[in-house]
Amino acid sequence: MQIKTLQKSIQMRIKLPSVVFISDRIGISDRAAAAIASAALQDLDVITEEDKTYVIDRMKIRKVRSTNRRVLIKDNLYTQIIENRGLFFNGRKDITIVQEKRGSKLYKKVISEMPVSLIEKPNSKFLGHVTPKSCTGKDIADSILEFLKDREHNKQLLNFTAVGCDGTVVNTGYNIGVVSLMGKEIG
C-alpha cells in the first residue's frame, strides 16, 4: 500500500496596491499589469528559474483592483472619480438638396450643412445634435452652448470636466476654436 503525501502549496499573500493603482490610472489591462509587475520582479531577481513563487498573474491584479474599488466606493472617492464628465462633439459637412419656392414654382437648391452630434462621456449618452449657421468655430460653439442652455437640466449639463473633439483647426484653434470659445464662455 502506497501513501501519497500532499505537498502544501505556497501562495503569495503580498498585496500590490501601488501596481494596481498605477495600472488603473494609466488604463492598462490586468494581463498587461501582471506582465509588467512580474518582469520587474524578475529584473530584481525576486523571481528566478528555481523560485517562481512571486510570479503575478492577471487574476491577482483583478482581485486587488476589485478590493481597491470597494474601498474607494466605501470612502465615497470612487463616485467623485465617476462624476468627471466630458462633452464630446463631432460634425461633418453635408450637402443637402432642398426645394425653394419662388413664386408658384419649386426650384432645387443645394445647401451645405454641418450637423454636430453631442455625446456625454463616460456612458456615451447621446445628448442630441445641433446645426450651426456656418462652419466657423464661433457659430459651432454658440450653437452647442445654446443647445445646452435650452435644456431644462442645464446646470447638470454645463458641469463638465472635459470637452473633446477631433483635431481639426476649427475645433482646436487657439483663439477661435470651438473648445477655446466654449472655455471662455463657460469659464
Coordinates of C-alpha atoms in Angstrom, one line a residue, residues 31 37 86 101 148 163:
R31 CA -2.9 41.0 -18.1
A37 CA 4.9 43.6 -12.5
G86 CA -17.0 65.2 -20.6
K101 CA -40.4 78.1 -53.7
L148 CA -27.0 73.1 -23.5
V163 CA -14.6 68.8 -23.8

